[in-house]
Structures are given as C-alpha cells and as structure tokens.
Coordinates of C-alpha atoms in Angstrom, one line a residue:
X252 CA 15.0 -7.8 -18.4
X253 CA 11.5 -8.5 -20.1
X254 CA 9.0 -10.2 -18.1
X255 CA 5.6 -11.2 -19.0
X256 CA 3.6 -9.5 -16.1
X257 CA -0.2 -11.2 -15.5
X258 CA -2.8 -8.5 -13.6
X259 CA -5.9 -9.5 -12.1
X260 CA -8.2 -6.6 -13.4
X261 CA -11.1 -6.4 -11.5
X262 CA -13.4 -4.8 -14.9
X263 CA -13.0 -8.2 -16.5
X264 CA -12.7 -10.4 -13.2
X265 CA -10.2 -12.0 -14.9
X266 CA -6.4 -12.1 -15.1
X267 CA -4.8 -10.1 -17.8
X268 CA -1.4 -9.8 -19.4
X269 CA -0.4 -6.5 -18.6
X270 CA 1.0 -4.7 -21.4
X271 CA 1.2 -0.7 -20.7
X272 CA -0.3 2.0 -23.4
X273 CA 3.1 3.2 -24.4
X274 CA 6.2 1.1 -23.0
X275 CA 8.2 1.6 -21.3
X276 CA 5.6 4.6 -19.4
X277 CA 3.1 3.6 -17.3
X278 CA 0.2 5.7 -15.5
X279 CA -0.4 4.6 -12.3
X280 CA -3.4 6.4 -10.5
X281 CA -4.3 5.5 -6.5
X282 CA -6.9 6.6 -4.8
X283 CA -4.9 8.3 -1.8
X284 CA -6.9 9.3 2.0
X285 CA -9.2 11.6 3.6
X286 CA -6.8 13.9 5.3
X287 CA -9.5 14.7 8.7
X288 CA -8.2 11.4 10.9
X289 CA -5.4 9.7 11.7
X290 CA -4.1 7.0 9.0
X291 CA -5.2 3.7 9.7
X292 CA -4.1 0.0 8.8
X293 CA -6.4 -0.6 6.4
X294 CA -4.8 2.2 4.6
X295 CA -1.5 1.1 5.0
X296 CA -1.9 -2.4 3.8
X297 CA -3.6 -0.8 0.0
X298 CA -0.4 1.8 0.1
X299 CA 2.1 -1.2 0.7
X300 CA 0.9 -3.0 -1.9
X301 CA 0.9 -0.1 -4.3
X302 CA 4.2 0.6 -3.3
X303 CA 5.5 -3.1 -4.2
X304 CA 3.9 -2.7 -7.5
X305 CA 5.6 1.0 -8.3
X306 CA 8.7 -0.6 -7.0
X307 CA 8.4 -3.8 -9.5
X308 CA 7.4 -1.8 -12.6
X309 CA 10.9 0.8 -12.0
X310 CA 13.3 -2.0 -11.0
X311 CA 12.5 -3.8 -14.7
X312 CA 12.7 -0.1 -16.2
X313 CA 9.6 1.1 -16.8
X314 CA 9.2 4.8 -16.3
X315 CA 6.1 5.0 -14.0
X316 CA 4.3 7.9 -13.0
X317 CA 2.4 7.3 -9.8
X318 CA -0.4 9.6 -9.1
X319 CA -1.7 9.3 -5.4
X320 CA -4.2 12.3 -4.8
X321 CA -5.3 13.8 -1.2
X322 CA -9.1 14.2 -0.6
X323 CA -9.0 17.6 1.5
X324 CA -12.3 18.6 0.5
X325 CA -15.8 17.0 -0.8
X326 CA -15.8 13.7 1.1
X327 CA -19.0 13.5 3.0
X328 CA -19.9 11.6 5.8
X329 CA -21.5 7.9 4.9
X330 CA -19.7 8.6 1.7
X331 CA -23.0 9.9 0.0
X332 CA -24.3 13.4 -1.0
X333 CA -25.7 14.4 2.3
X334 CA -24.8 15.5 5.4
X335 CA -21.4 17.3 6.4
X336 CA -18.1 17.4 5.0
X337 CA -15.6 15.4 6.9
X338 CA -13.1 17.6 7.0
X339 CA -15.0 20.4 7.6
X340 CA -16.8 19.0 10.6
X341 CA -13.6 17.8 12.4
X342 CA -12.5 21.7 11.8
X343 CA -15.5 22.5 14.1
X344 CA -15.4 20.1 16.6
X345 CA -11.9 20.9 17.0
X346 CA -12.2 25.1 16.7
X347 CA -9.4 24.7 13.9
X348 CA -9.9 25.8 10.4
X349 CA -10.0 23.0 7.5
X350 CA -6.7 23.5 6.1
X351 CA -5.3 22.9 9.8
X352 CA -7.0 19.6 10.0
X353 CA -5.6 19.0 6.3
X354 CA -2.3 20.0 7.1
X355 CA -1.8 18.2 10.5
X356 CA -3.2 14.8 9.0
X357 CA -1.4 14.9 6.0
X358 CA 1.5 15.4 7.8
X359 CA 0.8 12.6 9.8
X360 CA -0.5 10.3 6.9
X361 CA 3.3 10.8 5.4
X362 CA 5.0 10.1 8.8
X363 CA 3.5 6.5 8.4
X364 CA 4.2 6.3 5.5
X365 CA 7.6 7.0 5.6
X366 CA 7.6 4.3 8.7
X367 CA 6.3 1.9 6.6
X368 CA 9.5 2.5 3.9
X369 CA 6.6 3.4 1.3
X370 CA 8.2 5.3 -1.3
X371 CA 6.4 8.8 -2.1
X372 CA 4.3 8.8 -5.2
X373 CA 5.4 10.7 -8.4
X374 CA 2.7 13.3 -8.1
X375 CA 0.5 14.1 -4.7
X376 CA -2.1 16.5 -5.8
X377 CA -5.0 17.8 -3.8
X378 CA -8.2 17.8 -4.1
X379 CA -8.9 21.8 -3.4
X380 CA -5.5 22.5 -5.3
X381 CA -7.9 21.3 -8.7
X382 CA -11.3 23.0 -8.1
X383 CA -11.1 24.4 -12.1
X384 CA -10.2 21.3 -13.6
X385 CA -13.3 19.5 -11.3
X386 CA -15.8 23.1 -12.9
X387 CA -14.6 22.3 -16.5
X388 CA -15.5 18.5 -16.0
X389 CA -18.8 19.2 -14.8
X390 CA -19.5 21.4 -18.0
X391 CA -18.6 18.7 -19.9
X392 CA -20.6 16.2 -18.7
X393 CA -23.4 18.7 -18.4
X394 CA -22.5 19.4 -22.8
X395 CA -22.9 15.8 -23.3
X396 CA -26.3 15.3 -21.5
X397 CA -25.6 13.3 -18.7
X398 CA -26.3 15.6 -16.0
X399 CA -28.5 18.1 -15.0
X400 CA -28.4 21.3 -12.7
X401 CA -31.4 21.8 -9.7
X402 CA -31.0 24.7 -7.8
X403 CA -27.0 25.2 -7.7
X404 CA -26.2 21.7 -7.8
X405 CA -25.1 19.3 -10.3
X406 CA -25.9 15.8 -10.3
X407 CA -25.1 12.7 -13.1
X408 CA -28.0 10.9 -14.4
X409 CA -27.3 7.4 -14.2
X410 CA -30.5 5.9 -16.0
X411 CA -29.6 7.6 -18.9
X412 CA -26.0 6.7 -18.8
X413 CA -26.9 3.2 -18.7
X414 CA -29.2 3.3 -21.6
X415 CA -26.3 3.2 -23.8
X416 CA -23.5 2.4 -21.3
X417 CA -23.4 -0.7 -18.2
X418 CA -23.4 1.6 -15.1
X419 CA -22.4 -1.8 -13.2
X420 CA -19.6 -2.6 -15.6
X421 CA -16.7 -2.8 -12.4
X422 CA -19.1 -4.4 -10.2
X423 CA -20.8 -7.0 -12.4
X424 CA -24.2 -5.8 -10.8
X425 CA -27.2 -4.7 -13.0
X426 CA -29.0 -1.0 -12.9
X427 CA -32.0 -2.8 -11.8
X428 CA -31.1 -4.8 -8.8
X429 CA -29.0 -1.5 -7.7
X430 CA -32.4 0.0 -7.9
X431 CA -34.3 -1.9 -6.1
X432 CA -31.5 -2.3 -3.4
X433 CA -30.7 1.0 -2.9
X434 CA -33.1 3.0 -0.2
X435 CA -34.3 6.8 -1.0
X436 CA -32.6 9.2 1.4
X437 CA -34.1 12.1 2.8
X438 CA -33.2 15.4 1.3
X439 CA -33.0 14.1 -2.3
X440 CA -36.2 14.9 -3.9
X441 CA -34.5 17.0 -6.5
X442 CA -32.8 14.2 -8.0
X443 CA -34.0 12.3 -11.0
X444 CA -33.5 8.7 -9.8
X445 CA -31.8 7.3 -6.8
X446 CA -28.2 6.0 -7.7
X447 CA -27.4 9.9 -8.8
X448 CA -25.1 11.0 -7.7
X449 CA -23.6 14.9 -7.2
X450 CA -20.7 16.4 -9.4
X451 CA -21.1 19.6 -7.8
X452 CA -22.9 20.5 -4.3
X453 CA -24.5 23.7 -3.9
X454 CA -22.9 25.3 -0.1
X455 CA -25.4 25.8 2.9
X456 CA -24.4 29.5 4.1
X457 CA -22.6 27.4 7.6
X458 CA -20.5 25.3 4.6
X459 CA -16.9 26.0 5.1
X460 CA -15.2 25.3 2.3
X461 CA -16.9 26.5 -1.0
X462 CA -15.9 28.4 -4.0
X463 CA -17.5 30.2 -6.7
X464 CA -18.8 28.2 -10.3
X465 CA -21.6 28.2 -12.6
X466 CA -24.1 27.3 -10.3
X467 CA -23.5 29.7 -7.9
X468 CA -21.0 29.2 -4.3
X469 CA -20.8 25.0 -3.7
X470 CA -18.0 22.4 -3.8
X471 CA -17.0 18.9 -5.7
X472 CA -18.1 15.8 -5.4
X473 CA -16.1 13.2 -4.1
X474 CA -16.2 11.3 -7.4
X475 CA -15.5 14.1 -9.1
X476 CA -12.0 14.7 -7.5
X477 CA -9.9 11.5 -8.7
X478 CA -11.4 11.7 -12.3
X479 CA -10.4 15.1 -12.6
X480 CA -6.9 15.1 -11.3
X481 CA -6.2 11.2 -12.9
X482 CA -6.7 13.4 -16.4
X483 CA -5.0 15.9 -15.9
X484 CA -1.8 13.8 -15.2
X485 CA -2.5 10.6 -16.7
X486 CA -4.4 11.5 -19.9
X487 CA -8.1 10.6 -20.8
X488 CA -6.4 6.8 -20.6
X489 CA -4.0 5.2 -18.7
X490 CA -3.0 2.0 -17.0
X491 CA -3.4 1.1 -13.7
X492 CA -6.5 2.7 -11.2
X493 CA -5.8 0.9 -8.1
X494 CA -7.2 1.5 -4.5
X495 CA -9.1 -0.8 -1.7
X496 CA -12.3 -3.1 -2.5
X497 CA -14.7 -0.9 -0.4
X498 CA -14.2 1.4 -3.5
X499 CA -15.4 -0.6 -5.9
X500 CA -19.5 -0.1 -5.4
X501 CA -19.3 3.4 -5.1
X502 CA -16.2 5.2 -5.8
X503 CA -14.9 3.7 -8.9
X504 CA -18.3 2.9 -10.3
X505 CA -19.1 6.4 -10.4
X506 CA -15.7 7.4 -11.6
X507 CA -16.3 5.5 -14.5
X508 CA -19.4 6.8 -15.8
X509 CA -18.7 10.5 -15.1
X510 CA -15.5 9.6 -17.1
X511 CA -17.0 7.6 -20.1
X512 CA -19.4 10.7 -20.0
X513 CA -17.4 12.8 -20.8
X514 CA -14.6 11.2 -22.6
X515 CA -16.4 8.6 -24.4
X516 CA -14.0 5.8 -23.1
X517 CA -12.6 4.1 -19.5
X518 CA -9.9 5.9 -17.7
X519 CA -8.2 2.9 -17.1
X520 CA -6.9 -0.6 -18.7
X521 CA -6.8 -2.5 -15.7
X522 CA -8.4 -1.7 -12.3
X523 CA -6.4 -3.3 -9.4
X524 CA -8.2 -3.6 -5.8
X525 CA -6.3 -4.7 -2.4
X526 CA -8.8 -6.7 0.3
X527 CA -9.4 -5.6 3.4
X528 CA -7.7 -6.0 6.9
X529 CA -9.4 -8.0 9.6
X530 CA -9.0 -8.4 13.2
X531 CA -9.3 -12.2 14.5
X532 CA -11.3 -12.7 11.6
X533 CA -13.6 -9.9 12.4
X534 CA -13.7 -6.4 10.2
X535 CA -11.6 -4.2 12.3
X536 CA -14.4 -1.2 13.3
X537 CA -14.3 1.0 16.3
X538 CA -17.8 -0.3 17.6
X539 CA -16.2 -3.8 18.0
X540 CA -13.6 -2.7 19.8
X541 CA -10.8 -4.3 17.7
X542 CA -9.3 -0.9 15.9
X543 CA -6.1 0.2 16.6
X544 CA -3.8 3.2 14.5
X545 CA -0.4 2.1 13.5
X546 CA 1.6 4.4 16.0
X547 CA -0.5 1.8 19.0
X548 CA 0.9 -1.2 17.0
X549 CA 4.7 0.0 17.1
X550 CA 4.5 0.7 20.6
X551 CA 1.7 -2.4 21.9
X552 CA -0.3 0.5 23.9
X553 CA -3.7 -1.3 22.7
X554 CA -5.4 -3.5 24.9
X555 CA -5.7 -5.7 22.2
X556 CA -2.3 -5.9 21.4
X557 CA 0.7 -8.2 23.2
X558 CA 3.8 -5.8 22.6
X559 CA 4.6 -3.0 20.2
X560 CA 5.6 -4.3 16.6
X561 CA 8.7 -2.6 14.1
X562 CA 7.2 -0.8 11.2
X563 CA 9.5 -3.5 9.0
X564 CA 7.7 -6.5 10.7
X565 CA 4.2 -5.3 10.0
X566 CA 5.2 -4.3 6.0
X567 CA 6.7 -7.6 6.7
X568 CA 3.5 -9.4 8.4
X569 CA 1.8 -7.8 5.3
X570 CA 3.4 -9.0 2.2
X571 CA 3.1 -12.2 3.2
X572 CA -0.4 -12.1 1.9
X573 CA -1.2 -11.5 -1.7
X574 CA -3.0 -8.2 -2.0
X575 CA -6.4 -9.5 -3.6
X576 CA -6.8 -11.9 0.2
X577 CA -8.3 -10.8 3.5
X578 CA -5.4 -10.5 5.7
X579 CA -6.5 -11.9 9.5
X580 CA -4.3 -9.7 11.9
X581 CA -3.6 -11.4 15.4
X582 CA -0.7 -11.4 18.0
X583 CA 0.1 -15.2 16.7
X584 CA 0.5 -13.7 12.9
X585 CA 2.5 -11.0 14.2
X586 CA 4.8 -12.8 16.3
X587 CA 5.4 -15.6 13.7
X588 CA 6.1 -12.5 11.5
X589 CA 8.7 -10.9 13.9
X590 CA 10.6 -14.2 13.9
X591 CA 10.2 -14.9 9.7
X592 CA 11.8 -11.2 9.2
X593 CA 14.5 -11.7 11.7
X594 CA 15.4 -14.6 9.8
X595 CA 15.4 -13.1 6.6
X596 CA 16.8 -10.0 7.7
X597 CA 19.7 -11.8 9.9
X598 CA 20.3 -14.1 6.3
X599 CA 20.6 -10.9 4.9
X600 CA 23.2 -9.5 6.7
X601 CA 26.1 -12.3 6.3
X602 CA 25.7 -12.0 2.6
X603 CA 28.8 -9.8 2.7
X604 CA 30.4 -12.3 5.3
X605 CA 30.4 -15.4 2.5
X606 CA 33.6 -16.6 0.8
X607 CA 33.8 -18.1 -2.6
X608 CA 34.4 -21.3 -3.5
X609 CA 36.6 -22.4 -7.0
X610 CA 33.2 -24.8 -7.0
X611 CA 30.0 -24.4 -6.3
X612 CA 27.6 -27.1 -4.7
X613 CA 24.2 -24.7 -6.3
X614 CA 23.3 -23.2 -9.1
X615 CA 21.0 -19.4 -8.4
X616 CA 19.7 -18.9 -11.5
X617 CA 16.6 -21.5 -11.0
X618 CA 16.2 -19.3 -7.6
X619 CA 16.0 -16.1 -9.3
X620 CA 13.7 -17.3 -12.2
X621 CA 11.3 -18.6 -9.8
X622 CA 11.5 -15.0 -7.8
X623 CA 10.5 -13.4 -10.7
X624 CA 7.7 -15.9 -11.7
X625 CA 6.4 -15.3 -8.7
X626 CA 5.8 -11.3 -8.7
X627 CA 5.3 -11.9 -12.6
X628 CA 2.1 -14.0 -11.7
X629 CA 0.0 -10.7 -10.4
X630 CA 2.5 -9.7 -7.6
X631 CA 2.4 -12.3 -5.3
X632 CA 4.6 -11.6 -2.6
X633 CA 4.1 -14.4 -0.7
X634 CA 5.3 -17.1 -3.3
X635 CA 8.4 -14.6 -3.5
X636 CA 9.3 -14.5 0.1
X637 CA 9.2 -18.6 0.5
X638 CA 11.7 -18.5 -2.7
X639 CA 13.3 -15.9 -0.2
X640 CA 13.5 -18.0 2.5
X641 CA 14.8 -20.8 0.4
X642 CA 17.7 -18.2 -0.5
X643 CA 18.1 -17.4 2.8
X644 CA 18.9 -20.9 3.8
X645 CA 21.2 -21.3 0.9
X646 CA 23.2 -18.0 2.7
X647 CA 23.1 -20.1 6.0
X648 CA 24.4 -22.9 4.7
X649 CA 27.2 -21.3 2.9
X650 CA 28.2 -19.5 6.0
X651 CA 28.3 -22.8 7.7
X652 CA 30.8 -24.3 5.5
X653 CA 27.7 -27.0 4.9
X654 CA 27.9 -25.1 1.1
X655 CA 30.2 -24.5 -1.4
X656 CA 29.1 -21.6 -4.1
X657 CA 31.3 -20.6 -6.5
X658 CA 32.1 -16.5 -7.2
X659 CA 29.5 -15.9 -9.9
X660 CA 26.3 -18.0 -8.0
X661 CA 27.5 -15.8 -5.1
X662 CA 27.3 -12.5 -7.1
X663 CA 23.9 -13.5 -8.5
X664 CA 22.8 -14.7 -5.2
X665 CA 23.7 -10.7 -3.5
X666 CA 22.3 -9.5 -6.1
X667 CA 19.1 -11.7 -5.7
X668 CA 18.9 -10.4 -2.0
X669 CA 19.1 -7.0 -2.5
X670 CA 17.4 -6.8 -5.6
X671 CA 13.9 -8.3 -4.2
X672 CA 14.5 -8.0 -0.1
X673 CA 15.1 -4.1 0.1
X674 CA 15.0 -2.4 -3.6
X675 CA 11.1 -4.4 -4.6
X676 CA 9.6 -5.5 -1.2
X677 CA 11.0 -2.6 0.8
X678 CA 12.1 -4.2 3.6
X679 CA 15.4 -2.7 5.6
X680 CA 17.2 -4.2 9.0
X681 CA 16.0 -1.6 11.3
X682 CA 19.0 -1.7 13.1
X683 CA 21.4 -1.1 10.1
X684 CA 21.4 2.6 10.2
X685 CA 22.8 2.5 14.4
X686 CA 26.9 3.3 14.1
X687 CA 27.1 2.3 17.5
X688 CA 25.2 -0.8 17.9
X689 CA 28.1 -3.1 16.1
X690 CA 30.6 -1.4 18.7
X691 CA 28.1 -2.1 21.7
X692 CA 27.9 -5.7 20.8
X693 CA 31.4 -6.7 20.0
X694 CA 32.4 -5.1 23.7
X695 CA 29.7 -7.4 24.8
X696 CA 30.7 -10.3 23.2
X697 CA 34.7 -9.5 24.4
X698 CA 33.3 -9.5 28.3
X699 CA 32.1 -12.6 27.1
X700 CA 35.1 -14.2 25.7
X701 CA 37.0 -12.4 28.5
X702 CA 34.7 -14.5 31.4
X703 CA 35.3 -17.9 29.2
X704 CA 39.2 -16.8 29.7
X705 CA 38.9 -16.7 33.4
X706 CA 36.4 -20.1 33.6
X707 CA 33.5 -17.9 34.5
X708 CA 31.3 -20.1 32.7
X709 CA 28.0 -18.9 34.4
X710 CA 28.7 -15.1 33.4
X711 CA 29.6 -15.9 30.1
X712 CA 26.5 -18.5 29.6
X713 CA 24.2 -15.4 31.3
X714 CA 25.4 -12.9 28.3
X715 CA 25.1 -15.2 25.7
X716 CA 21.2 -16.3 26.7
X717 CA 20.5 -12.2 27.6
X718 CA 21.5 -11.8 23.5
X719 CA 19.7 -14.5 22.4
X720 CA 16.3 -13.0 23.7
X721 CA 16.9 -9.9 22.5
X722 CA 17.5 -11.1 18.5
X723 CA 20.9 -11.7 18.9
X724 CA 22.9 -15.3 18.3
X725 CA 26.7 -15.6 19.2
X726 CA 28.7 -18.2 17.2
X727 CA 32.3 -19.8 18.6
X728 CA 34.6 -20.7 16.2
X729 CA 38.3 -21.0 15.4
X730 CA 38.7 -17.4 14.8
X731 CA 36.9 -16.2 17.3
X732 CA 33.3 -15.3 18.6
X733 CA 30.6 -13.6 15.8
X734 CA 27.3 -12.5 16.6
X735 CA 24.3 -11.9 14.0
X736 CA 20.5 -11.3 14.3
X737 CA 18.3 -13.8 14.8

C-alpha cells in the first residue's frame, strides 16, 4: 500500500516528505548505548520510538536495514576528550575487566529490551569489533586536511572545516557564538582551537583498552565510532540517522563534519531526534533524586514510585506521546495509562468473539485511513491510538449487540487491530501467553455461577468485585457467564 510518509528532519527544522535513496531499501542508523551502566528510561523511550518506526517502514514493505551500534569503548566521561573511559573506569572500580562490564550490560541492555517487545535491530555492531575501519577514517580525514596529529593523537580542525563547510549545520548555531560559548579545558593546549575535537586518543600507560595505529598505542573517539560503522553498513549515504536530542550539540554535529570530511557529502537525508523523559516535570537526574531503572518501575521498589508497572503499559504510557515532545512521567500518567491499555488490550481480545451481521450499521475503511494518516504525518502515535480507541469502542459495541457490522467491515476491522495494536505499535496482552489462566478463571467464574445456583448472593457478589480489581469484568447473559479484561 503506498503512503506518502512526512518526516520532521531536524537538518532543515522542517518537515519533509520522506522518500528513501533506493525504494523499497532504507538505511536506518541509531545511535545505540554505552554498555558500563544499567539501561535507563530515557533510553528506552528513543529505542521505542525507533522501534515503531522500523516496524512501520517493514509492515508497508520496505526492506529496512536497521543499524544500532554498541559503544564499548572511546566514550569518555563528560562526553569530551578528557578524562577516563567509562567503561574502563567501571572495570576498575569493580576489579572486572572491560569486556566483563561490556558483556554483563549488554546483556542487560537486551533483557529490557526484549521487555519492552522492541524488536532487535538488523545489524548490532561494536564499537571495538571496528577499530580498522575507525584507523582508515582517520587517514582519510588526515589526506584531506582536516585534521592534524600532536604527539599520538589525532584531532579534526573545525575552523577550517567551517571555512568552506557550516560546522553548526544540525544545530542552527554559528562557529562564532560556539566559540565564544564554549570554555577552554585544562589539558588541551595541543589543540588548534577549542571545539576540536579527537578522532584518535593517544593511551596513558594505566589506559585499558588501546590498540596499535599510526600514531602509536591509543583508541577512537566517540564520534568517530558511529561514522565509521554507519559506512560500513549503510554506505557513504543513507536515510535515516536517528537517536535522542542531547545528541544533537555534540554527537551528531561532529559526525557530520568528520563525515563530510572525508566523504565530501552528509551521511544522512533526514536526521530524526526523540525528546527527553522528565520526572514531574523535572529532568530525571540522580542528584535530584527522581531517577529510577526500568526493572524499579516493573516492580514499584522506588520511593518515588506507587506500584510496579507491566513493561506493555510503560511502551504503552510512552506512545502516547509523539516522539519529538517531552514526555512528563508521574504515578497519575502511569495509572491513567494502565487503565487506557487494559481497555485497548481487553477490546482486543473479543475481536475473535464478534459475529457478523448480513448488514452492517459502520463502514472501517474511514477508520483505517485515518490510522494510517496518522503515523503517515511523522509517526504520531498518539493520533493513532485515539483512532484506536475509537476502534475499540466500535468492538464493544458490536459485542453488545448495540452494533451490527457486516463480514467484510469485520475482516477489515481484525485486520485493523492486529495490524497497528501488536505488528506496528508492539503492544501484546501480557497475559495471552498463560495456558492456564483461561482455565483458572472459568473455574472461578463456575464457583460463581454455582453460589448464584444455591442463592448465595454474597459469595458470588464477593468473587465478582475480587475480579473486577484485579482487571477482570464478568458479564451474565442468556448463555451464560463471560469474563474479559478490563
């Protein structure tokens, strides 16, 4: 089905038609985490809404290859060219060697992942696994003058980029107000100007991770990393370069140039940024006192937290905000969010339940359109899951015999449902995958109708109210007593 897909690319601060290089492939590249903590919300919420995107572009039959790297080496602390390696310095604190910190929170960055029902990227490479690709870039950039070598390491000369290139392009901020906002930091004397930045870091002898190049024992830059592993996969162009808005100033600004450098051209059409995630309308930070990992928020062990939350309702909790908007966790949202995806969910699972009619009292088709105008209109997933709530009390109605829908609206209207519900936002009934929990139930509910038999009204009225606060609504009718999520 062709759809007319409109981006907001942050390089023009404008939204874009998005038409791919070569259709029906797209290169997708995603700046993936620093593998020497645990994976934290912020995270989550730019992988989610990468994840609804990858979904989108496959279910209208693009062939997408998604590109999510892992930083395992090179990232320094304050995100600069000083100072220690993060992963290296959690490796000493914790007597382990780097690839053990790697490994363990990689591990653990793909357990939430796979919580969160975010599907797994088309190619994960690593950092360390691309330390000759990163040595050939920097000779490049060194052949075509951009960058210079002091002692063992290499750094990009920005002034001169930006005498025949706009440094600031992504941003929209000028070379001199960077400048004059940007403070000299000590230990940089031996570079040229102060936005340079390093492509290649000579190693102290306590360094842990280092390996042999040009300029002698030493390690990538941070920068470096994505532009050398989005070329190798994606091509000197491609598509989409996503990842959060803290990248914008730094990371991406910098991948640019050292790209351009050396390739003479941007390594991506459109550049896609998620917001950030805030806490009662306060940046979530440790030194406020307001952070919390997702493994606290499924189980509520967080003083800041109510209760423990499913993994479906916080995906849940956080499509219901366009990607480019600050989303404001706070128990309120959350709740209000556990009751909107029972609803959908419990709509959901009476689809197979419905019945045909030889007429039909609605017409889908107007529903559907309007679903895909929504994620059409630069994926906004919160226009989509009102149309899916409106679907949702179509399904209601129909299963109230307050409805008639004819066997084609029905088709359309399953295929509606799974379509955009499960298979594009990637939202599943967590409950779906227990064998025993429709047995459990329907003994419950034949105590029940076994104490109605016998006039034991306040046993039977005790079961049904226990159900109902656990997500679970009983229904009497004619042929009998059915039960559904709430």
């Amino acid at each position: 089905m062709k759809q007319n897909i409109f981006v907001y690319n942050t390089l023009t601060r404008s939204k874009e038609e998005f038409v791919p290089l070569d259709a029906p492939y797209i290169g997708m590249y995603v700046c993936g985490p620093t593998v020497y903590s645990d994976a934290h919300l912020g995270n989550a919420r730019t992988y989610i809404s990468f994840d609804l995107m990858f979904r989108y572009f496959t279910h209208l039959g693009y062939k997408v290859r998604y590109v999510r790297n892992i930083t395992d080496a090179g990232h320094l602390e304050g995100d600069t060219d000083e100072g220690e390696d993060k992963i290296s310095k959690k490796a000493k604190l914790s007597k382990l060697e780097p690839m053990e910190i790697v490994q363990t929170y990689t591990t653990g960055f793909h357990d939430v992942m796979r919580a969160f029902n975010v599907l797994p990227p088309s190619i994960e490479p690593t950092a360390t696994g691309h330390i000759i690709e990163q040595i050939e870039l920097v000779k490049a950039i060194l052949a075509q003058g951009y960058a210079y070598e002091v002692d063992g390491s290499v750094y990009f000369d920005v002034e001169k980029y930006n005498q025949s290139r706009d440094y600031g392009v992504l941003s929209g901020r000028h070379l001199e107000d960077l400048l004059n906002n940007t403070r000299t930091l000590g230990g940089q004397e031996e570079k040229k100007g102060k936005l340079d930045f390093a492509l290649w870091i000579k190693a102290k002898p306590e360094h842990l991770m280092k390996w042999p190049s040009p300029w002698g024992l030493g390690f990538p830059g941070w920068h470096l990393e994505c532009s050398a592993m989005s070329q190798k996969y994606l091509g000197e162009q491609f598509d989409i370069h996503g990842g959060g808005i803290d990248l914008i100033p730094t990371h991406h600004t910098n991948e640019i140039a050292q790209h351009v450098a050396c390739c003479g051209k941007n390594p991506a059409c459109y550049w896609v940024h998620t917001n950030m995630l805030t806490v009662n309308g306060q940046k979530m930070s440790k030194s406020l006192g307001n952070s919390f990992l997702p493994h606290e928020l499924f189980s509520g062990q967080n003083s800041i937290l109510n209760k423990g939350y499913s993994p479906m309702t916080v995906r849940f909790f956080m499509l219901q905000a366009h990607y480019r908007s600050t989303l404001d966790f706070s128990n309120d949202a959350m709740e209000a969010s556990e009751k909107g995806f029972k609803r959908l969910m419990n709509a959901f699972n009476l689809l197979d339940d419905l019945k045909p009619s030889p007429q039909t009292d609605i017409e889908i088709q107007p529903l559907l359109t309007r679903c895909y105008e929504a994620l059409n209109d630069d994926f906004n997933s919160p226009i989509l899951i009102a149309e899916l709530f409106e679907a949702s009390r179509i399904i209601n109605s129909v299963h109230d015999n307050k409805l008639k829908i004819d066997e084609q609206n029905l088709d359309l209207l399953r295929k509606l449902m799974h379509d955009f519900v499960t298979d594009i936002l990637g939202l599943k009934d967590e409950h779906a995958n227990s064998n025993e929990l429709p047995e459990v139930l329907d003994f419950i509910v034949n105590l029940r109708s076994e104490a109605k038999t016998n006039r034991d009204y306040a046993t039977s009225d005790k079961i049904r109210e226990g159900l109902q606060k656990i997500g679970f609504q009983l229904k009497d009718s004619k042929e009998g007593t059915l039960w559904n999520k709430m």
